[in-house]
Amino acid sequence: MTDRVTRLAPSPTGALHLGNMRTFLINWAAARQNGWAIVMRIEDLDGPRVKPEASQQAIDILDWLGMDWDGEAIFQSHDLSRYEEALGALSRKRLTYRCPATRSEILAAASAPHVDDHEQRYPGLYRPENRPADAPPIPEEADTAIRVIVPEGEITFVDELHGPQAVDVQQQVGDFIVQTKAGLPSYQLAVVVDDDHQGVTDIVRGDDLLRSTARQVFLQDALGLSPRPRYYHVPLVLGEDGHRLAKRHGDTRTAMYREQGVRPERIVGLLAWWCGLTDTREELAADEFLRTFDWAKLSPDPIIFTPDDHQWLMQNT
Ligand code: GLU
């Protein structure tokens, strides 16, 4: 064992599809090849989107596919105290403010709408310095989010797969949310607090989160947390239309294939082929995947899940 630690961090907001599984399997293999400890962390703070049965289903399917981890699963929702402490620390540094803005208010105020994917830049509406001196105070107990004050300028970090990155978070998303209107820590805050508390040194995840990383690095620095983890953002699995796997691509849940009688070796075999470990689709046990996994073989391009892949999985069922 080394003193390196990673985490498997499923969100129980829906069933894990083959793309999620590929990322988890890469994460697990990288860890087990190198003697990193693995924390199983259930990211169940996403309020109404969390489906109670999905946590256990995520654990079951990762186990069924052949992955393991160290210790019991940790649920973010079971102890909110560390997130509250971190919010308190940011607030004492005068880095936070309450923001009751609605989505439509933000959209109306954004002079140049800047919608890429799903995020709208927050134009600083309730930033204290932007408020008229005689504006009424924002009541503490009201249904308001808390935002963190992000300075102008680039935040830099290195991704092990994508190389050096520089992101102007203020330009990208503006002052972002650290506590939601529901009174829960935001994903960005929770992940930073947990990675620090759990001693996570190596973060392997889908490259849709590359754009969140500068926000997390900013929060680490604002909270005085170190050392910075190493990041490995792996390409996603997309549908044939070039969009990331979702319901519109049909049922790509790993659990669906399991219910249809597909063996775990078959799924691992497809994921291994997608990782460049084999020349053709062939069945492979998780420990074989672990033995042969090699970052250098991983294509930097997204993987496309095709009907042929689906057909191959369903053969002999
Ligand atoms: N829970 C997140 C997800 O399932 C992963 C968060 C992370 O790795 O930082 O997308």
GROMACS .gro file of C-alpha atoms and ligand atoms in nm:
model
  327
    1MET     CA    1   0.000   0.000   0.000
    2THR     CA    2   0.108   0.356  -0.068
    3ASP     CA    3  -0.039   0.661   0.102
    4ARG     CA    4  -0.236   0.742  -0.213
    5VAL     CA    5  -0.616   0.737  -0.192
    6THR     CA    6  -0.886   0.758  -0.457
    7ARG     CA    7  -1.261   0.739  -0.444
    8LEU     CA    8  -1.550   0.585  -0.633
    9ALA     CA    9  -1.822   0.850  -0.607
   10PRO     CA   10  -2.152   0.741  -0.761
   11SER     CA   11  -2.447   0.980  -0.751
   12PRO     CA   12  -2.767   0.789  -0.668
   13THR     CA   13  -2.971   1.005  -0.902
   14GLY     CA   14  -3.025   0.733  -1.158
   15ALA     CA   15  -2.897   0.394  -1.260
   16LEU     CA   16  -2.535   0.367  -1.371
   17HIS     CA   17  -2.496   0.323  -1.746
   18LEU     CA   18  -2.211   0.166  -1.936
   19GLY     CA   19  -2.029   0.499  -1.964
   20ASN     CA   20  -2.030   0.545  -1.585
   21MET     CA   21  -1.910   0.187  -1.550
   22ARG     CA   22  -1.617   0.243  -1.781
   23THR     CA   23  -1.500   0.537  -1.570
   24PHE     CA   24  -1.542   0.342  -1.247
   25LEU     CA   25  -1.355   0.044  -1.384
   26ILE     CA   26  -1.065   0.263  -1.500
   27ASN     CA   27  -1.058   0.430  -1.159
   28TRP     CA   28  -1.063   0.097  -0.977
   29ALA     CA   29  -0.793  -0.059  -1.199
   30ALA     CA   30  -0.563   0.244  -1.172
   31ALA     CA   31  -0.600   0.227  -0.794
   32ARG     CA   32  -0.553  -0.143  -0.750
   33GLN     CA   33  -0.255  -0.156  -0.989
   34ASN     CA   34  -0.078   0.109  -0.785
   35GLY     CA   35  -0.180   0.020  -0.431
   36TRP     CA   36  -0.404   0.323  -0.376
   37ALA     CA   37  -0.676   0.288  -0.115
   38ILE     CA   38  -1.033   0.328  -0.247
   39VAL     CA   39  -1.308   0.517  -0.062
   40MET     CA   40  -1.665   0.438  -0.167
   41ARG     CA   41  -1.849   0.768  -0.140
   42ILE     CA   42  -2.218   0.798  -0.219
   43GLU     CA   43  -2.288   1.152  -0.337
   44ASP     CA   44  -2.647   1.177  -0.221
   45LEU     CA   45  -2.685   1.549  -0.158
   46ASP     CA   46  -2.865   1.631  -0.478
   47GLY     CA   47  -3.199   1.681  -0.303
   48PRO     CA   48  -3.503   1.572  -0.501
   49ARG     CA   49  -3.296   1.401  -0.773
   50VAL     CA   50  -3.166   1.139  -0.528
   51LYS     CA   51  -3.349   0.806  -0.553
   52PRO     CA   52  -3.318   0.621  -0.221
   53GLU     CA   53  -3.286   0.275  -0.377
   54ALA     CA   54  -3.018   0.391  -0.623
   55SER     CA   55  -2.739   0.398  -0.360
   56GLN     CA   56  -2.763   0.028  -0.288
   57GLN     CA   57  -2.811  -0.048  -0.655
   58ALA     CA   58  -2.487   0.139  -0.738
   59ILE     CA   59  -2.297  -0.054  -0.472
   60ASP     CA   60  -2.444  -0.386  -0.591
   61ILE     CA   61  -2.364  -0.333  -0.956
   62LEU     CA   62  -2.005  -0.220  -0.894
   63ASP     CA   63  -1.955  -0.527  -0.675
   64TRP     CA   64  -2.121  -0.754  -0.932
   65LEU     CA   65  -1.889  -0.628  -1.204
   66GLY     CA   66  -1.592  -0.723  -0.985
   67MET     CA   67  -1.480  -0.400  -0.822
   68ASP     CA   68  -1.395  -0.366  -0.455
   69TRP     CA   69  -1.306  -0.085  -0.216
   70ASP     CA   70  -1.174  -0.028   0.134
   71GLY     CA   71  -1.416   0.008   0.423
   72GLU     CA   72  -1.788   0.075   0.429
   73ALA     CA   73  -1.960   0.312   0.190
   74ILE     CA   74  -1.972   0.671   0.316
   75PHE     CA   75  -2.291   0.868   0.252
   76GLN     CA   76  -2.246   1.244   0.220
   77SER     CA   77  -2.591   1.308   0.367
   78HIS     CA   78  -2.510   1.130   0.694
   79ASP     CA   79  -2.293   1.408   0.836
   80LEU     CA   80  -2.327   1.766   0.718
   81SER     CA   81  -2.109   1.916   0.991
   82ARG     CA   82  -1.788   1.942   0.789
   83TYR     CA   83  -1.964   2.122   0.506
   84GLU     CA   84  -2.112   2.366   0.756
   85GLU     CA   85  -1.766   2.428   0.902
   86ALA     CA   86  -1.627   2.498   0.557
   87LEU     CA   87  -1.912   2.739   0.482
   88GLY     CA   88  -1.843   2.910   0.815
   89ALA     CA   89  -1.476   2.945   0.723
   90LEU     CA   90  -1.560   3.101   0.386
   91SER     CA   91  -1.810   3.333   0.548
   92ARG     CA   92  -1.555   3.448   0.812
   93LYS     CA   93  -1.324   3.538   0.525
   94ARG     CA   94  -1.612   3.742   0.380
   95LEU     CA   95  -1.608   3.528   0.070
   96THR     CA   96  -1.978   3.438   0.065
   97TYR     CA   97  -2.311   3.611   0.033
   98ARG     CA   98  -2.676   3.513   0.021
   99CYS     CA   99  -2.846   3.521  -0.316
  100PRO     CA  100  -3.223   3.488  -0.363
  101ALA     CA  101  -3.203   3.528  -0.745
  102THR     CA  102  -3.425   3.301  -0.949
  103ARG     CA  103  -3.314   3.144  -1.273
  104SER     CA  104  -3.528   3.379  -1.480
  105GLU     CA  105  -3.390   3.682  -1.291
  106ILE     CA  106  -3.037   3.563  -1.372
  107LEU     CA  107  -3.121   3.502  -1.737
  108ALA     CA  108  -3.281   3.845  -1.767
  109ALA     CA  109  -2.977   4.015  -1.610
  110ALA     CA  110  -2.712   3.836  -1.812
  111SER     CA  111  -2.620   4.093  -2.079
  112ALA     CA  112  -2.459   3.837  -2.308
  113PRO     CA  113  -2.631   3.506  -2.252
  114HIS     CA  114  -2.356   3.255  -2.206
  115VAL     CA  115  -2.513   2.917  -2.203
  116ASP     CA  116  -2.277   2.635  -2.275
  117ASP     CA  117  -2.418   2.296  -2.203
  118HIS     CA  118  -2.613   2.358  -1.889
  119GLU     CA  119  -2.451   2.644  -1.708
  120GLN     CA  120  -2.543   3.008  -1.713
  121ARG     CA  121  -2.285   3.257  -1.587
  122TYR     CA  122  -2.408   3.436  -1.276
  123PRO     CA  123  -2.372   3.808  -1.339
  124GLY     CA  124  -2.313   3.912  -0.978
  125LEU     CA  125  -2.666   4.037  -0.908
  126TYR     CA  126  -2.657   4.009  -0.530
  127ARG     CA  127  -2.282   4.051  -0.481
  128PRO     CA  128  -2.267   4.295  -0.187
  129GLU     CA  129  -2.059   4.554  -0.376
  130ASN     CA  130  -2.316   4.557  -0.659
  131ARG     CA  131  -2.611   4.630  -0.432
  132PRO     CA  132  -2.732   4.984  -0.374
  133ALA     CA  133  -2.640   5.112  -0.028
  134ASP     CA  134  -3.007   5.143   0.063
  135ALA     CA  135  -3.107   4.795  -0.061
  136PRO     CA  136  -3.299   4.598   0.203
  137PRO     CA  137  -3.091   4.326   0.369
  138ILE     CA  138  -3.146   3.971   0.247
  139PRO     CA  139  -3.312   3.778   0.530
  140GLU     CA  140  -3.095   3.496   0.663
  141GLU     CA  141  -3.374   3.246   0.708
  142ALA     CA  142  -3.518   3.299   0.360
  143ASP     CA  143  -3.502   3.042   0.088
  144THR     CA  144  -3.171   3.169  -0.054
  145ALA     CA  145  -2.862   3.013  -0.198
  146ILE     CA  146  -2.514   3.106  -0.076
  147ARG     CA  147  -2.255   3.202  -0.337
  148VAL     CA  148  -1.881   3.237  -0.313
  149ILE     CA  149  -1.702   3.547  -0.439
  150VAL     CA  150  -1.474   3.448  -0.724
  151PRO     CA  151  -1.200   3.691  -0.829
  152GLU     CA  152  -1.123   3.772  -1.191
  153GLY     CA  153  -0.828   3.593  -1.346
  154GLU     CA  154  -0.719   3.246  -1.437
  155ILE     CA  155  -0.705   2.952  -1.203
  156THR     CA  156  -0.454   2.693  -1.313
  157PHE     CA  157  -0.410   2.324  -1.251
  158VAL     CA  158  -0.269   2.024  -1.431
  159ASP     CA  159  -0.475   1.732  -1.550
  160GLU     CA  160  -0.275   1.412  -1.592
  161LEU     CA  161  -0.451   1.334  -1.921
  162HIS     CA  162  -0.535   1.679  -2.060
  163GLY     CA  163  -0.223   1.865  -1.946
  164PRO     CA  164  -0.207   2.218  -1.800
  165GLN     CA  165  -0.539   2.400  -1.772
  166ALA     CA  166  -0.617   2.769  -1.711
  167VAL     CA  167  -0.975   2.874  -1.646
  168ASP     CA  168  -1.117   3.214  -1.559
  169VAL     CA  169  -1.393   3.094  -1.328
  170GLN     CA  170  -1.542   3.442  -1.296
  171GLN     CA  171  -1.582   3.452  -1.676
  172GLN     CA  172  -1.696   3.091  -1.691
  173VAL     CA  173  -1.967   3.075  -1.424
  174GLY     CA  174  -1.921   3.381  -1.202
  175ASP     CA  175  -1.978   3.361  -0.825
  176PHE     CA  176  -2.101   3.004  -0.795
  177ILE     CA  177  -2.328   2.834  -0.542
  178VAL     CA  178  -2.177   2.671  -0.235
  179GLN     CA  179  -2.506   2.613  -0.053
  180THR     CA  180  -2.827   2.548  -0.240
  181LYS     CA  181  -3.168   2.698  -0.173
  182ALA     CA  182  -3.255   2.371  -0.002
  183GLY     CA  183  -2.984   2.448   0.255
  184LEU     CA  184  -2.752   2.171   0.135
  185PRO     CA  185  -2.388   2.203   0.033
  186SER     CA  186  -2.343   2.225  -0.342
  187TYR     CA  187  -2.162   1.950  -0.530
  188GLN     CA  188  -1.853   2.174  -0.570
  189LEU     CA  189  -1.821   2.239  -0.199
  190ALA     CA  190  -1.905   1.888  -0.082
  191VAL     CA  191  -1.651   1.725  -0.311
  192VAL     CA  192  -1.371   1.956  -0.199
  193VAL     CA  193  -1.447   1.907   0.169
  194ASP     CA  194  -1.475   1.529   0.134
  195ASP     CA  195  -1.168   1.484  -0.081
  196ASP     CA  196  -0.968   1.671   0.181
  197HIS     CA  197  -1.121   1.491   0.479
  198GLN     CA  198  -1.085   1.148   0.318
  199GLY     CA  199  -0.725   1.215   0.220
  200VAL     CA  200  -0.799   1.172  -0.151
  201THR     CA  201  -0.482   1.216  -0.357
  202ASP     CA  202  -0.599   1.093  -0.697
  203ILE     CA  203  -0.931   1.180  -0.865
  204VAL     CA  204  -1.038   0.982  -1.170
  205ARG     CA  205  -1.369   1.089  -1.326
  206GLY     CA  206  -1.548   1.173  -1.650
  207ASP     CA  207  -1.417   1.467  -1.846
  208ASP     CA  208  -1.753   1.644  -1.823
  209LEU     CA  209  -1.619   1.743  -1.480
  210LEU     CA  210  -1.298   1.895  -1.616
  211ARG     CA  211  -1.483   2.227  -1.629
  212SER     CA  212  -1.574   2.201  -1.260
  213THR     CA  213  -1.219   2.140  -1.149
  214ALA     CA  214  -1.102   2.503  -1.151
  215ARG     CA  215  -1.393   2.582  -0.917
  216GLN     CA  216  -1.282   2.305  -0.685
  217VAL     CA  217  -0.920   2.418  -0.697
  218PHE     CA  218  -1.035   2.771  -0.614
  219LEU     CA  219  -1.231   2.641  -0.311
  220GLN     CA  220  -0.934   2.431  -0.194
  221ASP     CA  221  -0.717   2.743  -0.198
  222ALA     CA  222  -0.984   2.958  -0.034
  223LEU     CA  223  -1.017   2.701   0.246
  224GLY     CA  224  -0.640   2.659   0.276
  225LEU     CA  225  -0.652   2.289   0.189
  226SER     CA  226  -0.348   2.109   0.056
  227PRO     CA  227  -0.197   1.916  -0.108
  228ARG     CA  228  -0.391   1.944  -0.430
  229PRO     CA  229  -0.512   1.606  -0.563
  230ARG     CA  230  -0.397   1.477  -0.900
  231TYR     CA  231  -0.675   1.477  -1.161
  232TYR     CA  232  -0.740   1.231  -1.443
  233HIS     CA  233  -1.043   1.326  -1.652
  234VAL     CA  234  -1.132   1.040  -1.882
  235PRO     CA  235  -1.329   1.075  -2.207
  236LEU     CA  236  -1.699   1.000  -2.184
  237VAL     CA  237  -1.901   0.738  -2.366
  238LEU     CA  238  -2.140   0.900  -2.612
  239GLY     CA  239  -2.442   0.786  -2.809
  240GLU     CA  240  -2.428   0.773  -3.188
  241ASP     CA  241  -2.559   1.130  -3.204
  242GLY     CA  242  -2.247   1.254  -3.024
  243HIS     CA  243  -2.429   1.336  -2.702
  244ARG     CA  244  -2.340   1.173  -2.375
  245LEU     CA  245  -2.533   0.861  -2.288
  246ALA     CA  246  -2.880   0.940  -2.159
  247LYS     CA  247  -3.232   0.805  -2.164
  248ARG     CA  248  -3.287   0.904  -2.527
  249HIS     CA  249  -3.026   0.644  -2.628
  250GLY     CA  250  -3.248   0.368  -2.496
  251ASP     CA  251  -3.186   0.161  -2.188
  252THR     CA  252  -2.808   0.153  -2.139
  253ARG     CA  253  -2.828   0.081  -1.766
  254THR     CA  254  -2.576  -0.179  -1.659
  255ALA     CA  255  -2.849  -0.327  -1.439
  256MET     CA  256  -3.070  -0.380  -1.745
  257TYR     CA  257  -2.802  -0.597  -1.906
  258ARG     CA  258  -2.765  -0.786  -1.580
  259GLU     CA  259  -3.141  -0.846  -1.567
  260GLN     CA  260  -3.128  -0.974  -1.925
  261GLY     CA  261  -2.874  -1.235  -1.819
  262VAL     CA  262  -2.559  -1.073  -1.959
  263ARG     CA  263  -2.255  -1.196  -1.767
  264PRO     CA  264  -2.026  -0.943  -1.596
  265GLU     CA  265  -1.730  -1.072  -1.804
  266ARG     CA  266  -1.914  -0.967  -2.118
  267ILE     CA  267  -1.968  -0.613  -1.992
  268VAL     CA  268  -1.610  -0.586  -1.866
  269GLY     CA  269  -1.501  -0.720  -2.206
  270LEU     CA  270  -1.681  -0.439  -2.390
  271LEU     CA  271  -1.541  -0.180  -2.149
  272ALA     CA  272  -1.190  -0.325  -2.195
  273TRP     CA  273  -1.223  -0.298  -2.572
  274TRP     CA  274  -1.340   0.063  -2.525
  275CYS     CA  275  -1.023   0.119  -2.319
  276GLY     CA  276  -0.797  -0.015  -2.595
  277LEU     CA  277  -0.697  -0.320  -2.389
  278THR     CA  278  -0.811  -0.576  -2.649
  279ASP     CA  279  -0.824  -0.574  -3.029
  280THR     CA  280  -1.174  -0.717  -3.050
  281ARG     CA  281  -1.468  -0.750  -2.816
  282GLU     CA  282  -1.403  -1.055  -2.599
  283GLU     CA  283  -1.513  -1.159  -2.252
  284LEU     CA  284  -1.277  -1.057  -1.975
  285ALA     CA  285  -1.285  -1.093  -1.597
  286ALA     CA  286  -1.236  -0.780  -1.387
  287ASP     CA  287  -0.900  -0.907  -1.260
  288GLU     CA  288  -0.782  -0.947  -1.622
  289PHE     CA  289  -0.894  -0.591  -1.688
  290LEU     CA  290  -0.695  -0.484  -1.384
  291ARG     CA  291  -0.386  -0.671  -1.500
  292THR     CA  292  -0.391  -0.527  -1.850
  293PHE     CA  293  -0.517  -0.174  -1.787
  294ASP     CA  294  -0.275   0.088  -1.920
  295TRP     CA  295  -0.335   0.465  -1.931
  296ALA     CA  296  -0.129   0.480  -2.251
  297LYS     CA  297  -0.381   0.265  -2.435
  298LEU     CA  298  -0.676   0.487  -2.350
  299SER     CA  299  -0.794   0.686  -2.651
  300PRO     CA  300  -0.813   1.061  -2.583
  301ASP     CA  301  -1.136   1.069  -2.788
  302PRO     CA  302  -1.484   0.992  -2.663
  303ILE     CA  303  -1.615   0.641  -2.715
  304ILE     CA  304  -1.931   0.590  -2.920
  305PHE     CA  305  -2.172   0.325  -2.796
  306THR     CA  306  -2.308   0.162  -3.113
  307PRO     CA  307  -2.594  -0.079  -3.185
  308ASP     CA  308  -2.322  -0.336  -3.264
  309ASP     CA  309  -2.192  -0.306  -2.908
  310HIS     CA  310  -2.543  -0.363  -2.779
  311GLN     CA  311  -2.592  -0.663  -3.011
  312TRP     CA  312  -2.265  -0.814  -2.897
  313LEU     CA  313  -2.361  -0.777  -2.529
  314MET     CA  314  -2.697  -0.943  -2.590
  315GLN     CA  315  -2.558  -1.245  -2.779
  316ASN     CA  316  -2.606  -1.576  -2.595
  317THR     CA  317  -2.851  -1.430  -2.345
  318GLU     N1  318  -2.081   1.196  -0.818
  318GLU     C1  319  -2.028   1.250  -0.940
  318GLU     C2  320  -2.087   1.178  -1.058
  318GLU     O1  321  -2.140   1.071  -1.044
  318GLU     C3  322  -1.878   1.239  -0.946
  318GLU     C4  323  -1.816   1.351  -0.875
  318GLU     C5  324  -1.666   1.352  -0.877
  318GLU     O2  325  -1.604   1.253  -0.916
  318GLU     O3  326  -1.612   1.453  -0.838
  318GLU     O4  327  -2.083   1.234  -1.166
   0.00000   0.00000   0.00000
